[in-house]
Short mmCIF file of C-alpha atoms and ligand atoms in Angstrom, two decimals:
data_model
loop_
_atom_site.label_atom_id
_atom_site.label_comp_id
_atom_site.label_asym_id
_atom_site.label_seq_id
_atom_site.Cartn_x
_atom_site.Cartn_y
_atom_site.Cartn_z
CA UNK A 1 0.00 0.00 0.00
CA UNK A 2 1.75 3.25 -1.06
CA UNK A 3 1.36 6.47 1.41
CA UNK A 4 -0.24 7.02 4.78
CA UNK A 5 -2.28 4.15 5.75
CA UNK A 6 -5.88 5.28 6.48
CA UNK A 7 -8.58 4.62 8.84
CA UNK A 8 -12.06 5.91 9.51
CA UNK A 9 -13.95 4.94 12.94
CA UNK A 10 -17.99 4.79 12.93
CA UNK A 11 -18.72 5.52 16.42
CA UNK A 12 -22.23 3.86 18.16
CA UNK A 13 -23.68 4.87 21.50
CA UNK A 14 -23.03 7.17 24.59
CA UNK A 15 -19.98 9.33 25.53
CA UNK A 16 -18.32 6.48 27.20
CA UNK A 17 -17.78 5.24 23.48
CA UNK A 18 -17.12 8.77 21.60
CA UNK A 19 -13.81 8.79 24.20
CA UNK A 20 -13.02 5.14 23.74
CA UNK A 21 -12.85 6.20 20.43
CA UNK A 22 -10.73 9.50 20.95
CA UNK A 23 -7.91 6.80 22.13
CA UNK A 24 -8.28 4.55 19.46
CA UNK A 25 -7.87 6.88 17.20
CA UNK A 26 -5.31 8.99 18.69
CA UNK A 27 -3.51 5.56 19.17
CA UNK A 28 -3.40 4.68 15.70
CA UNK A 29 -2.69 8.23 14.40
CA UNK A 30 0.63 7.46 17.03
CA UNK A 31 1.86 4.46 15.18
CA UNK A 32 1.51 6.50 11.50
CA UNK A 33 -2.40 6.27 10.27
CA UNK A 34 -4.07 9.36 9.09
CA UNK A 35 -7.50 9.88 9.68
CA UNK A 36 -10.18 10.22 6.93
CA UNK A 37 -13.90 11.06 7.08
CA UNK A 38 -15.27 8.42 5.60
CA UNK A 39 -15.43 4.56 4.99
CA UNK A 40 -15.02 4.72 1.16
CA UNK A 41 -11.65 6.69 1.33
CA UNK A 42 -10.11 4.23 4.51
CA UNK A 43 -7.81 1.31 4.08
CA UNK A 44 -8.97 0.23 7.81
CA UNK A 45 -12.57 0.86 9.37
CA UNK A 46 -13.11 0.69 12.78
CA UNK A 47 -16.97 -0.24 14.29
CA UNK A 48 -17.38 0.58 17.77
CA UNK A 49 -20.29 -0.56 18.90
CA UNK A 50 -23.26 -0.15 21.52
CA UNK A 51 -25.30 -2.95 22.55
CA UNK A 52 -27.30 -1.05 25.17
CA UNK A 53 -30.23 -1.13 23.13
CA UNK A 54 -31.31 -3.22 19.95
CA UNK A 55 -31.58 -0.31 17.88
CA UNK A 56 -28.01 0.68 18.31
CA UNK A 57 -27.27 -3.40 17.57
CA UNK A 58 -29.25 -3.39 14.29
CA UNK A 59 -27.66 0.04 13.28
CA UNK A 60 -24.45 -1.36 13.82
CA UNK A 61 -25.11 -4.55 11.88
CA UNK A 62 -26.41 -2.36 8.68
CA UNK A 63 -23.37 -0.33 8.87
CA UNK A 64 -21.07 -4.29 8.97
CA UNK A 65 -23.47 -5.86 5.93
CA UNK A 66 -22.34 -2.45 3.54
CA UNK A 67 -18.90 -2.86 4.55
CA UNK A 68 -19.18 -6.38 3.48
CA UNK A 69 -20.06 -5.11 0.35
CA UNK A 70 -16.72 -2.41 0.45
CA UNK A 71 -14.63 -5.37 0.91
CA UNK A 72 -15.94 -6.88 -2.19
CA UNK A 73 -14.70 -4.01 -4.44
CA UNK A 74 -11.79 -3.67 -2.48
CA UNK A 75 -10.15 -6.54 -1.13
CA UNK A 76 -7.26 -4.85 0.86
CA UNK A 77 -9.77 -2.94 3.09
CA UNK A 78 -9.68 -3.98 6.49
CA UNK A 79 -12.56 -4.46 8.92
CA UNK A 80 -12.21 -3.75 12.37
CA UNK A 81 -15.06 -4.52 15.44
CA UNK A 82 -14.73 -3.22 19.32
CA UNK A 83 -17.19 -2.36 21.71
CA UNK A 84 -19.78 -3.37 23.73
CA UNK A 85 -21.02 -6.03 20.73
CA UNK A 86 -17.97 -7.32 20.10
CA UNK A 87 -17.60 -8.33 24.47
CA UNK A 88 -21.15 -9.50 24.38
CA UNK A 89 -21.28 -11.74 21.57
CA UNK A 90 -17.44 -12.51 21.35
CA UNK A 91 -16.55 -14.83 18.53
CA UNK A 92 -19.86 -15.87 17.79
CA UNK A 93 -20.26 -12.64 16.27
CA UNK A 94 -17.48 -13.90 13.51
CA UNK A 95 -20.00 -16.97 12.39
CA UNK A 96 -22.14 -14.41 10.62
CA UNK A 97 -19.11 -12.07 9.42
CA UNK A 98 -16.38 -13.52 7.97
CA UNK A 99 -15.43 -10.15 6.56
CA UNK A 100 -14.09 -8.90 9.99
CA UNK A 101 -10.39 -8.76 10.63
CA UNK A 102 -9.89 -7.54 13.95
CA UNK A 103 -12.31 -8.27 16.92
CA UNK A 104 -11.84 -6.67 20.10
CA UNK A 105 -13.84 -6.37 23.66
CA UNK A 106 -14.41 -3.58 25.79
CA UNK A 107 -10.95 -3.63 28.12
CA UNK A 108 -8.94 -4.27 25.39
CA UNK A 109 -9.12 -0.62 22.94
CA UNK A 110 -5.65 0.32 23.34
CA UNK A 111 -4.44 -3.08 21.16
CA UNK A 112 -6.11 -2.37 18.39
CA UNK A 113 -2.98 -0.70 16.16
CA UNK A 114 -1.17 -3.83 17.01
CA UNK A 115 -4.05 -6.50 16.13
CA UNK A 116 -4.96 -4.51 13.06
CA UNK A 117 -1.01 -5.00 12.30
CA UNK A 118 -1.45 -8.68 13.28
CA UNK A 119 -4.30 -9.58 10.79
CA UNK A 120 -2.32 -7.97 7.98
CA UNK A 121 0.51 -10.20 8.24
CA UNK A 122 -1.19 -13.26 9.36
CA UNK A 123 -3.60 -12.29 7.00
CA UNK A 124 -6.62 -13.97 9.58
CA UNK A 125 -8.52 -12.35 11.99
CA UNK A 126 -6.99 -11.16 15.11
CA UNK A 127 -9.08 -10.97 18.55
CA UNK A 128 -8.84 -9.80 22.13
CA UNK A 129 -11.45 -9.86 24.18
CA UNK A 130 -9.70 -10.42 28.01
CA UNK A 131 -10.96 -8.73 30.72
CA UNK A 132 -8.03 -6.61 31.38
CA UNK A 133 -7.80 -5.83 35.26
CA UNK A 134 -6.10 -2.32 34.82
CA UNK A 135 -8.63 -0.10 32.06
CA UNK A 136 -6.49 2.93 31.96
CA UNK A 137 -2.84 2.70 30.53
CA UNK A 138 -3.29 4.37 27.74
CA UNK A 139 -1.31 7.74 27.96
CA UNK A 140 -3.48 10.87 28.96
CA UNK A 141 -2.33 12.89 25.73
CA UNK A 142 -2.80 10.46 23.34
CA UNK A 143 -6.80 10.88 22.35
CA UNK A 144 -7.15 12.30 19.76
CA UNK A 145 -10.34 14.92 21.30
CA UNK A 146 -13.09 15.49 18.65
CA UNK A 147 -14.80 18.30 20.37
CA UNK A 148 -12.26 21.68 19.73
CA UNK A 149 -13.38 23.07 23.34
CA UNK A 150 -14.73 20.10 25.35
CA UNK A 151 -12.48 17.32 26.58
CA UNK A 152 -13.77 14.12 28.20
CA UNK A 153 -12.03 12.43 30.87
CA UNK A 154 -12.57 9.16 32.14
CA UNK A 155 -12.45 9.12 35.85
CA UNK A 156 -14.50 5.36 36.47
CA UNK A 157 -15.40 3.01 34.20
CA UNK A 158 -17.80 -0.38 34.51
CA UNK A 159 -21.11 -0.25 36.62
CA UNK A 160 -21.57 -2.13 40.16
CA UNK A 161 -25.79 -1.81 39.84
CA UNK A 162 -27.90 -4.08 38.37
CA UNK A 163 -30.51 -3.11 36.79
CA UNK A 164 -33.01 -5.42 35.54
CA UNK A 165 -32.89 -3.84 31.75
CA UNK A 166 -29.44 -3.51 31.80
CA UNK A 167 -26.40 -5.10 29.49
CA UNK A 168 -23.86 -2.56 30.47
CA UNK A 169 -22.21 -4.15 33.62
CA UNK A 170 -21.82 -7.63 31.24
CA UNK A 171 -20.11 -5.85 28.37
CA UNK A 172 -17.87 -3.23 30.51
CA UNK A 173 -17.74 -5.07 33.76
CA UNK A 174 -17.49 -3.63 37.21
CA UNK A 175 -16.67 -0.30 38.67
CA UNK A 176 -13.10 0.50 38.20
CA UNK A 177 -12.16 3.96 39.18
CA UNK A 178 -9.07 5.89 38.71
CA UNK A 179 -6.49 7.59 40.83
CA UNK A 180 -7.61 11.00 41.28
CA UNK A 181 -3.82 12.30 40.70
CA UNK A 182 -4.31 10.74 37.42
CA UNK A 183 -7.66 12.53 36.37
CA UNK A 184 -6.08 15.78 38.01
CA UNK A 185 -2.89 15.58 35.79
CA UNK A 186 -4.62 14.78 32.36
CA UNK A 187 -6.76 17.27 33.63
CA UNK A 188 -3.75 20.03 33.73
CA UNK A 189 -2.50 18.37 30.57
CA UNK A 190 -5.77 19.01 28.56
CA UNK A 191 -5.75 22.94 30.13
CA UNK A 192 -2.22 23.42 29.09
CA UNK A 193 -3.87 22.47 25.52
CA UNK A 194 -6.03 25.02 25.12
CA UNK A 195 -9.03 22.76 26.59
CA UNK A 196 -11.27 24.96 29.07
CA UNK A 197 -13.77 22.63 29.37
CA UNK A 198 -13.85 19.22 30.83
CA UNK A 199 -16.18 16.42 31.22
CA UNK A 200 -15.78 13.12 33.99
CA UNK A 201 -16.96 10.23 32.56
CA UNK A 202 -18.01 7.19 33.79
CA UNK A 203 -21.47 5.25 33.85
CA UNK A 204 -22.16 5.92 37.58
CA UNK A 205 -19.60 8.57 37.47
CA UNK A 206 -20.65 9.95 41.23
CA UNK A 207 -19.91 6.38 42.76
CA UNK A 208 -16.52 7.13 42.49
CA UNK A 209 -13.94 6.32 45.21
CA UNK A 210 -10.24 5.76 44.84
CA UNK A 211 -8.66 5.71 48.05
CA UNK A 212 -9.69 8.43 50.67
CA UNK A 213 -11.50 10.57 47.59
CA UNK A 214 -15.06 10.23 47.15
CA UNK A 215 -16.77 11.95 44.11
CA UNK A 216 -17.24 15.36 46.08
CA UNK A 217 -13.54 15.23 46.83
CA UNK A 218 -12.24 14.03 43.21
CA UNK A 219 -14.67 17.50 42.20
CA UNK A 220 -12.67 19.70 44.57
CA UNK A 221 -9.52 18.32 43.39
CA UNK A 222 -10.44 18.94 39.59
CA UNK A 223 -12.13 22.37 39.94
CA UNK A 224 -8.50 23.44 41.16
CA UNK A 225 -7.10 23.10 37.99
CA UNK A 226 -5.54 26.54 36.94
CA UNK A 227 -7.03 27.72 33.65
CA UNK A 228 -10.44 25.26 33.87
CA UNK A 229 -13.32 27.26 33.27
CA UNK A 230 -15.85 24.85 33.15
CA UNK A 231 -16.57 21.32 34.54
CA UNK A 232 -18.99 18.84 33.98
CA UNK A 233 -19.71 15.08 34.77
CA UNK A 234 -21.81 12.33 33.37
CA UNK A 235 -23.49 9.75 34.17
CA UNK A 236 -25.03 10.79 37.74
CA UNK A 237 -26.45 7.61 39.55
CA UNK A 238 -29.27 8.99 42.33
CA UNK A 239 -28.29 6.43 44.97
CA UNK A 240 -25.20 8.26 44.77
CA UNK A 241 -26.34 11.79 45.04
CA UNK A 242 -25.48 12.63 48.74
CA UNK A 243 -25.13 15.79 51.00
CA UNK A 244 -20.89 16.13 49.84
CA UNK A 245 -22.02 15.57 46.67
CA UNK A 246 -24.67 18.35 46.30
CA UNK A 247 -22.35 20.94 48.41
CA UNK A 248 -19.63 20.45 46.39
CA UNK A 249 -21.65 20.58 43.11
CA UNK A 250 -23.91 24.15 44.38
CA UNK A 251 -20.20 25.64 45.77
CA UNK A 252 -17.16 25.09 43.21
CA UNK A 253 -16.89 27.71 40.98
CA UNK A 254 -16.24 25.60 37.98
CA UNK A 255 -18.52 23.11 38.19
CA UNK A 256 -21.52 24.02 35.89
CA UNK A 257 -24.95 23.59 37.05
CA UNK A 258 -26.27 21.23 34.83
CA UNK A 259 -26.96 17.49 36.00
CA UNK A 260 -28.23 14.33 34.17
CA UNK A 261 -29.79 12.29 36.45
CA UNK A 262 -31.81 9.44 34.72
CA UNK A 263 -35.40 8.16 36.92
CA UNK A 264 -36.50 5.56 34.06
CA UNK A 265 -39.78 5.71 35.76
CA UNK A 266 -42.08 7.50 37.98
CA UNK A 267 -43.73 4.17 39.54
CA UNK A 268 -42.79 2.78 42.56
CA UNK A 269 -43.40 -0.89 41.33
CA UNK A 270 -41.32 -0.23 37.61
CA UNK A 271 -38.80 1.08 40.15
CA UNK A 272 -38.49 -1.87 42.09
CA UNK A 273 -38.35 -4.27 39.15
CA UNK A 274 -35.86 -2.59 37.38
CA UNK A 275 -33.80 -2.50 41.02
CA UNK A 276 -32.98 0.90 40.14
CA UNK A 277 -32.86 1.01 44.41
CA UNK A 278 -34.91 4.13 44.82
CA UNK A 279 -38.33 5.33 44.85
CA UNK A 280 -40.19 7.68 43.16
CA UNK A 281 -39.95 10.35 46.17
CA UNK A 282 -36.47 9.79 46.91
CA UNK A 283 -35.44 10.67 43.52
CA UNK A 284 -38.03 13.71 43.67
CA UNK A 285 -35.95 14.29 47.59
CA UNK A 286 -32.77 14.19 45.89
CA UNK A 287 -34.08 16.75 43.57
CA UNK A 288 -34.68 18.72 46.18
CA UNK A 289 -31.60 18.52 47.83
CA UNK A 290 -29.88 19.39 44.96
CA UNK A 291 -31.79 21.98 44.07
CA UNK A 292 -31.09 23.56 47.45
CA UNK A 293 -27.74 24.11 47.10
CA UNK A 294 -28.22 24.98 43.57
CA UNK A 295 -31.26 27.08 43.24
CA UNK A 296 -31.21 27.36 39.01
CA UNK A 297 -29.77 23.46 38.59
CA UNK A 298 -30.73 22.75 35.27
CA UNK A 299 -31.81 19.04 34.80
CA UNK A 300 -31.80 16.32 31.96
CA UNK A 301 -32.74 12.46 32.43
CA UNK A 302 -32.99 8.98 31.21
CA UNK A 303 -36.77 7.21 31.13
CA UNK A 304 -38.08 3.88 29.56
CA UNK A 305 -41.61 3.53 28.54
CA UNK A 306 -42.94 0.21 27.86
CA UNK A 307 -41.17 -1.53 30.39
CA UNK A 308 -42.85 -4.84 31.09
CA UNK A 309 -46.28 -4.85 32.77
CA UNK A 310 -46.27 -0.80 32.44
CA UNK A 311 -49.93 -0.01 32.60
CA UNK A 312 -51.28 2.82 31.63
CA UNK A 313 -51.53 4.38 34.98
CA UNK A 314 -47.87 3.85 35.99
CA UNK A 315 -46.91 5.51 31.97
CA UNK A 316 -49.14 8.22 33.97
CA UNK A 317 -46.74 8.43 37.44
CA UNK A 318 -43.96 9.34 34.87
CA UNK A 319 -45.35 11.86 32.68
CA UNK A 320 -46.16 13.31 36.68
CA UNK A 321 -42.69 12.97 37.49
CA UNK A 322 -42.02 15.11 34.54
CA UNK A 323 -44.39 17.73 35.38
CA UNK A 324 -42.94 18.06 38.61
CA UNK A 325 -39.56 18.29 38.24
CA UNK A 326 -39.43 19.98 34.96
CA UNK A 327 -35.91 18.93 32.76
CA UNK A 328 -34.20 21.07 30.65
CA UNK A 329 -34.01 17.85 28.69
CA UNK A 330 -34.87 14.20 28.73
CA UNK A 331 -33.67 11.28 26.37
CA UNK A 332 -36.74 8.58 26.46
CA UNK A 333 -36.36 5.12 25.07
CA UNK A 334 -38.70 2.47 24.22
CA UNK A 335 -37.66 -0.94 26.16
CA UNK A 336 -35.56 -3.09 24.50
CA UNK A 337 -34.81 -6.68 25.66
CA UNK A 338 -31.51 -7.12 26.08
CA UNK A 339 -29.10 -10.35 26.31
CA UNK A 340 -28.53 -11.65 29.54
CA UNK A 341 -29.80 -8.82 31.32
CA UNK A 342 -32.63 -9.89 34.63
CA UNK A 343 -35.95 -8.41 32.52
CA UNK A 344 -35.53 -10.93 30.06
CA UNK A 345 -37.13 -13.06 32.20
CA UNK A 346 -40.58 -10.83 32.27
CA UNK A 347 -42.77 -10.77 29.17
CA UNK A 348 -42.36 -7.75 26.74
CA UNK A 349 -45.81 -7.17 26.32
CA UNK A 350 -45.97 -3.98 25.50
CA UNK A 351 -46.80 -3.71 21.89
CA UNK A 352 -44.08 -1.85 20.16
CA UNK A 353 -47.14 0.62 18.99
CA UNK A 354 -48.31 1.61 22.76
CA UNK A 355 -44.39 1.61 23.05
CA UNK A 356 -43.99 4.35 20.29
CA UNK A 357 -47.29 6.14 21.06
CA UNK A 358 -45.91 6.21 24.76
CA UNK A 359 -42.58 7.73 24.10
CA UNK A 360 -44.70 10.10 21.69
CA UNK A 361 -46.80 11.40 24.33
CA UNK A 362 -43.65 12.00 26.90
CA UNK A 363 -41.71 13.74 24.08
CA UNK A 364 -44.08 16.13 23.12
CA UNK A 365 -45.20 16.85 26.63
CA UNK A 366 -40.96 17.44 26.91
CA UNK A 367 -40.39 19.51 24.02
CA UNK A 368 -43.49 21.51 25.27
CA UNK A 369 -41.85 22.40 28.49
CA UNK A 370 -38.71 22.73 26.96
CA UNK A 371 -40.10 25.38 25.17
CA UNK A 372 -41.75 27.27 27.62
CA UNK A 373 -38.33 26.90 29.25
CA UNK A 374 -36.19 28.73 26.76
CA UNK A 375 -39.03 31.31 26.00
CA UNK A 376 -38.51 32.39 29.79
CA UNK A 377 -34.77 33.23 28.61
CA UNK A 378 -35.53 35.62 25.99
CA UNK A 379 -34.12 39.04 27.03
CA UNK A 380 -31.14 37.10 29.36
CA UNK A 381 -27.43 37.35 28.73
CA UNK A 382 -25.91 34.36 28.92
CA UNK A 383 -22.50 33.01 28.50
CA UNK A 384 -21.23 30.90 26.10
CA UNK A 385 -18.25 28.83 25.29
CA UNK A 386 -18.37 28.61 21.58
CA UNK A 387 -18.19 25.54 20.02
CA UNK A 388 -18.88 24.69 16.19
CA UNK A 389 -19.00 26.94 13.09
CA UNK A 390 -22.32 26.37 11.90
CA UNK A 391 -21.76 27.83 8.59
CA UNK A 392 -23.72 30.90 7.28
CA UNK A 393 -21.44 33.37 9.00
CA UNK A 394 -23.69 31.66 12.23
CA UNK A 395 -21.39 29.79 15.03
CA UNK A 396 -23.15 28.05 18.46
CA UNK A 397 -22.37 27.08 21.91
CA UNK A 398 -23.50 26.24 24.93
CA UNK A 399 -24.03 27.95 28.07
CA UNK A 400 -23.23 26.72 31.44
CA UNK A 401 -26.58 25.14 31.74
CA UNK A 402 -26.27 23.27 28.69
CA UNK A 403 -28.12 25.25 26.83
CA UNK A 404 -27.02 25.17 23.07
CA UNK A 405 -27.68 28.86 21.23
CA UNK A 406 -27.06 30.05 17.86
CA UNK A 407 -26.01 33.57 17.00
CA UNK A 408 -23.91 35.60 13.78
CA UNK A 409 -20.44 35.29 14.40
CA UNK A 410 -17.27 33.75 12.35
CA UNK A 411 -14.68 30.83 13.15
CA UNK A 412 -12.24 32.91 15.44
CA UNK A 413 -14.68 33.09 18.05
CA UNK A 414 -14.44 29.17 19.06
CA UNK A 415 -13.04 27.94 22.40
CA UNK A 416 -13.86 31.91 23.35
CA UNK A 417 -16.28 32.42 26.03
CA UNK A 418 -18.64 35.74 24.95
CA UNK A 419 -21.80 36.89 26.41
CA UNK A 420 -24.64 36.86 24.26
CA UNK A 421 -28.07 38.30 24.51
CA UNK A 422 -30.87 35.97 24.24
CA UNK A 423 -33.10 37.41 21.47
CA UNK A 424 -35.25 33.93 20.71
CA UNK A 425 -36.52 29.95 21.52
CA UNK A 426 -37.25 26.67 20.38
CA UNK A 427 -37.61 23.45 22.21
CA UNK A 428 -33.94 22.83 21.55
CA UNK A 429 -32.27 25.68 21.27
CA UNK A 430 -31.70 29.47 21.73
CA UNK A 431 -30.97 32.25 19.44
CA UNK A 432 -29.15 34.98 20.13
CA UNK A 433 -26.81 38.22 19.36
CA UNK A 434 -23.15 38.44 20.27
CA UNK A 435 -23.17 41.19 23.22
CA UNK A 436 -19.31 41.11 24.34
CA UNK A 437 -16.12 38.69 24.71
CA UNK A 438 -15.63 37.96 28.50
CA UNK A 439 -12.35 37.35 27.66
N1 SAM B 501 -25.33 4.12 33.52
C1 SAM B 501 -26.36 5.09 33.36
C2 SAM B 501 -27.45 4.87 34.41
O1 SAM B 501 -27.39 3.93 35.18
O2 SAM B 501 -28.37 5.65 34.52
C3 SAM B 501 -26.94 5.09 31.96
C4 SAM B 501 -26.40 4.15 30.89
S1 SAM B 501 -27.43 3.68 29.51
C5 SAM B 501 -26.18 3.62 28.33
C6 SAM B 501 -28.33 5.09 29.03
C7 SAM B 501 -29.80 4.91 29.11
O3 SAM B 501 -30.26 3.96 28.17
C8 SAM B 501 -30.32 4.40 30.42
O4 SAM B 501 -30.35 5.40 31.42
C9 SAM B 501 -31.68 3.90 30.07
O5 SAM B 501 -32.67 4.90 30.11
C10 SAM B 501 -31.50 3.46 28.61
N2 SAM B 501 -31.51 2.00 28.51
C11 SAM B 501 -30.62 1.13 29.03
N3 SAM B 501 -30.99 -0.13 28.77
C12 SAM B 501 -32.15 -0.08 28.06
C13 SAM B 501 -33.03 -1.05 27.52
N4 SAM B 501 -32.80 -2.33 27.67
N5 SAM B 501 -34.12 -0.60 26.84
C14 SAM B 501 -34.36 0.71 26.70
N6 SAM B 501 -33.56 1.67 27.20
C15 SAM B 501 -32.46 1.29 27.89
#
């Protein structure tokens, strides 16, 4: 092969998987690759996967059946599968796609440059899917960060719950969190980057403990990072929400007040069965507590409708929880069986119509509030880090809430923090007009 060899990554799923996918690719750009956009100009593709819901499964296997069809044309091109599919299924996934070169689990990212490397020579598929004890020796500067002002860090990784519905703790294991010096100094590194923006990772993120440093300590340490302007975390377990945690969140200057904190349902029974370990009005208690130390907390969560057994009543106590609390935003999902996860062992008998037609009815009772919700903004400055040139001489960002909002202004101004005045609303967004940099 003559040049630069080159590899494009399709990336499925949550954040957890957009920065396992940073590495990879900042590992492979190490050893000589060059990135390209797309599969049709790459020598290697890369799949990583989700396999949280079906949805995300099929999506991924649509994406593996055209590349089959790549590989026809082009022979040379080489196929690469890592993830949360590729741990669940393992090998078996192989029976049905012989086209794959390089198979590789959850613990086991960082090797992918060297089993890519492998299956060229030996010219056979190469495959790792240990369960690696330590998750994190991969060097802090080598991910290659696709967001120009927001960096994620992973501070935990694996989940120690159980949820009924749940396939995450089989493909990513349990809880493994990371030394706090360690978070701290990638933390500096990223800051002496140009980064001013920073977001924890890990899928019950505020469980963490390493040591003597609980979550509301591993905050304190972060938010002292000279040159940080803005922290954020993801994703917020409420078993975990505590009084440390909610000081520490309404006090450090950094840390922006904007929490995800997924319910999946408003009924007590739901609840129980999924063994989310809470009720309905302890999650509504932790609202409150976190609310009191942070009186304009902006909110987001996670919520399944469909569940098994969900009557229409307990659809109801959610759609009430909603109304209550009021989120700034809320991702709903119909449920979705899922491969060795508890649930499977209680009929889906929702039909997937009253599924949709329930997940219509929260999302437009959402995006009505959401509205409302931004409306109340109009007239507001608010700051924003920019972000993304959306083209049209328009450029947007976010403000510390989360908020995304679109306003006239050219490339220079991203990674700049500038107030701007808050001159319209939609259920997603703001629009606005640049009023001044802050700095
Ligand atoms: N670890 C986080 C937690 O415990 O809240 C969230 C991880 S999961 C990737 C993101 C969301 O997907 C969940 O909060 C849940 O709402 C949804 N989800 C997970 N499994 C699902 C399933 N089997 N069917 C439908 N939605 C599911």
């Amino acid at each position: 092969m003559k040049g630069k060899t080159r590899f494009f990554i399709q990336t499925f799923g949550c954040q957890m998987n957009v920065n396992d996918s940073e590495k990879v690719s900042g590992l492979l750009q190490a050893r000589g690759l060059e990135a390209v956009e797309s599969a049709a100009e790459a020598d290697f593709v890369f799949l990583n996967t989700c396999a949280v819901r079906e949805k995300a499964t099929a999506k991924f296997r649509h994406s593996l059946g055209r590349l089959r069809r790549l590989k026809i044309e082009r022979p040379g091109l080489r196929i690469g599968v890592g993830g949360c599919v590729a741990q669940l299924e393992g090998e078996r996934l192989l029976d049905r796609a012989r086209h794959v070169d390089v198979l590789v689990g959850t613990h086991n990212l960082h090797r992918v440059p060297d089993l890519l490397l492998e299956a060229a020579t030996t010219g056979s598929v190469a495959v790792d899917l240990d369960r690696k004890a330590d998750a994190f020796d991969i060097p802090d500067e080598i991910a290659a960060h696709g967001n120009p002002v927001r960096a994620y860090v992973t501070a935990m990784e694996g989940c120690n719950h159980v949820c009924s519905f749940c396939v995450v703790p089989r493909t990513r294991g349990p809880e493994v969190n990371r030394a706090s010096s360690d978070i701290v100094r990638e933390v500096e590194g990223l800051v002496a980057r140009g980064y001013t923006e920073v977001m924890l990772l890990g899928q019950t993120v505020n469980a963490y403990r390493h040591g003597d440093t609980d979550f509301a300590g591993l905050l304190a340490r972060v938010d002292r990072v000279e040159g940080l302007r803005r922290l954020r975390f993801t994703t917020s377990h409420p078993q975990h929400v505590d009084e440390r945690m909610a000081a520490a969140f309404g006090s450090l200057p950094r840390v922006c007040p904007y929490l995800h904190l997924p319910f999946q349902s408003g009924s007590d029974r739901i609840l129980a069965s999924m063994r989310r370990g809470y009720t309905r009005d302890e999650y509504l208690d932790t609202i409150a507590l976190l609310r009191s130390r942070t009186p304009d907390l902006a909110l987001s969560s996670d919520v399944i409708v469909g569940y098994p057994g969900e009557t229409e009543a307990e659809f109801a106590e959610t759609l009430a929880v909603l109304e209550r609390v009021g989120f700034d935003a809320l991702f709903a999902f119909t449920y979705s069986p899922r491969p060795g996860t508890s649930a499977l062992r209680l009929p889906d008998d929702i039909p997937e119509e009253e599924k949709r037609r329930r997940l219509h009815v929260l999302n437009a009772h959402q995006q009505q509030w959401q509205r409302r919700r931004h409306e109340s903004r109009v007239g507001a400055v608010e700051e924003v880090l920019v972000e993304t040139v959306d083209g049209g001489g328009r450029v947007s960002g976010r403000t510390p809430h989360f908020r995304i909002v679109h306003f006239d202004g050219s490339e220079d101004l991203v990674g700049s923090l500038v107030a701007v005045e808050i001159t319209g609303a939609g259920p997603n967004a703001l629009q606005g007009r640049l009023s001044q940099p802050i700095h």
